[in-house]
DNA sequence: CTTGACACGTGTACAGCGTACGCCTACTTT
DNA sequence: AAAGTAGGCGTACGCTGTACACGTGTCAAG
């Protein structure tokens, strides 16, 4: 796994093949399949490793600087591994380290007193920026070419829920809240709304900066008002 | 090209191979290479086609609703072709339709009276959201595995500049301004700054919403303050 | 001390991929 | 009529992921 990350750092993600990695390890290609089921799972593992490099949230900080610091840490991790962004974007399954990160990320807003509802929208808005770059989050839309996962037996689902509740309380809270909301849409969350929420938050910010005659804050040595 | 888009719509981008596309057209694979140099160029062309589907900016609207409408149009185009997002993210060369779109996008802010400087940062901040999703823009960082493009003879470069100036005046204006800025960094633009600018714009927006006791605007039938 | 399970590596094989190279045919332009 | 050109064809090469069967070594239970 570490070797895969190192190799990708050197040759990029496209050039990382099972054969090249096997060569690197002085081993025959098929040997790798004793450790991962397939190439996809290898990429999953690599992403896990990168997510693990992100610093934990600074304890005792206000929500804003906690979030800010965490995102910048994620960005640093991504910059160390330029292939990681693309790899994350193509990943479809959410692995434990990713869920951990999301859960604790949600936790930062909750600890700052954000309502579940606002937290939910805010998570969408910050989207992949939370990874040090940007992507749509919660993107469960079935893409063509990806087979729908096999349905699980109900008791297994229940057990899964238990596990989830214990390990990812914040994710669950948000998911539950958005599931039975008294909105017009009813079940699930409204992608269009989330997109416009993020867009408008940015546009409103731009408007404010423009109205107050913003000139390069860089020269003044700070970013925005924060 | 149209056939490629249609096929990708059906089977996804991963499953779109030169051979499948050739089959679709009732033709032998190598026949495709009379129309495109390679698969990359095919993808470039497909992205061009999608960008061409985005509506032109509404004439006579204020900058904010012009930008808003355009982004939502881009989003609609992307939703019609779920593979397009990923395709655009892997594209490295900026093709004419893409440059046209960027130029006219910059133009919307300029027409709204934004300074070149603010426009620049704002373009970074809105990033790929301008595409109906989100990505880092102006991302010219050389990735491993991509050969550096062959350098051009200087007179060709000059001619290129002429063309650029005529066709993409807004892009050029922004590029020029950021090239010789009196900042500490000097030449080029500061990725880190741009990232933090966008992040802080969002965080400031979140803070404002939180402070004014935001509750689901969806129930009230509007997004944010706009 | 033997036996079997298990983790891990090997070798061979196959189908699918992008595409280099050379050849052929039909149509347009002169 | 001649020549160029746009497009399609066939073959072939090296690369990919991975299925399947077959070793080995380590270790616990009989």
CSV table of N, CA and C in Angstrom, one decimal, chain B residues 4 13 23 29 50 57 66 68 83 87 91 94 104 112 119 126 129 148 191 197 211 223:
chain,number,residue,atom,x,y,z
B,4,UNK,N,-20.4,9.5,-30.1
B,4,UNK,CA,-19.6,9.3,-28.9
B,4,UNK,C,-20.3,9.8,-27.7
B,13,UNK,N,-18.3,6.6,-19.2
B,13,UNK,CA,-17.1,7.0,-19.9
B,13,UNK,C,-16.0,5.9,-19.8
B,23,UNK,N,-17.7,0.1,-33.4
B,23,UNK,CA,-18.8,-0.9,-33.6
B,23,UNK,C,-20.1,-0.1,-33.8
B,29,UNK,N,-12.3,-0.1,-35.9
B,29,UNK,CA,-11.7,0.8,-35.0
B,29,UNK,C,-10.8,1.9,-35.6
B,50,UNK,N,-20.3,19.3,-25.1
B,50,UNK,CA,-21.1,19.6,-23.9
B,50,UNK,C,-21.0,21.0,-23.6
B,57,UNK,N,-25.0,33.8,-21.9
B,57,UNK,CA,-25.5,34.6,-20.8
B,57,UNK,C,-26.7,35.4,-21.2
B,66,UNK,N,-27.0,36.9,-14.0
B,66,UNK,CA,-26.4,36.4,-15.2
B,66,UNK,C,-25.5,35.2,-14.9
B,68,UNK,N,-25.6,33.5,-12.1
B,68,UNK,CA,-26.4,32.4,-11.5
B,68,UNK,C,-27.0,31.6,-12.6
B,83,UNK,N,-21.2,11.6,-17.4
B,83,UNK,CA,-19.8,11.3,-17.5
B,83,UNK,C,-19.0,12.6,-17.8
B,87,UNK,N,-14.9,13.6,-17.3
B,87,UNK,CA,-14.1,13.9,-18.5
B,87,UNK,C,-13.5,15.2,-18.4
B,91,UNK,N,-9.3,16.4,-18.5
B,91,UNK,CA,-8.8,17.1,-19.6
B,91,UNK,C,-7.7,18.1,-19.2
B,94,UNK,N,-6.9,23.2,-22.9
B,94,UNK,CA,-8.1,24.0,-22.9
B,94,UNK,C,-8.5,24.2,-24.4
B,104,UNK,N,-16.2,34.5,-21.7
B,104,UNK,CA,-17.5,35.2,-21.5
B,104,UNK,C,-17.9,35.2,-20.0
B,112,UNK,N,-20.1,43.7,-14.6
B,112,UNK,CA,-20.7,44.1,-13.4
B,112,UNK,C,-19.9,45.0,-12.6
B,119,UNK,N,-12.1,40.0,-10.0
B,119,UNK,CA,-12.6,39.0,-10.9
B,119,UNK,C,-11.7,37.8,-10.9
B,126,UNK,N,-15.0,30.5,-7.6
B,126,UNK,CA,-16.2,29.8,-8.1
B,126,UNK,C,-15.7,28.5,-8.9
B,129,UNK,N,-17.4,25.2,-10.1
B,129,UNK,CA,-18.8,25.4,-9.9
B,129,UNK,C,-19.4,26.2,-11.1
B,148,UNK,N,5.7,17.4,-20.8
B,148,UNK,CA,5.6,18.8,-21.0
B,148,UNK,C,5.5,19.1,-22.5
B,191,UNK,N,-1.7,30.1,-5.7
B,191,UNK,CA,-2.7,29.0,-5.6
B,191,UNK,C,-3.2,29.0,-4.1
B,197,UNK,N,-9.0,32.2,-0.3
B,197,UNK,CA,-10.0,33.2,-0.6
B,197,UNK,C,-11.3,32.5,-0.8
B,211,UNK,N,-25.1,33.0,12.5
B,211,UNK,CA,-25.4,34.0,13.4
B,211,UNK,C,-26.8,34.6,13.4
B,223,UNK,N,-33.4,30.3,-1.3
B,223,UNK,CA,-32.1,29.7,-1.0
B,223,UNK,C,-31.4,30.5,0.1
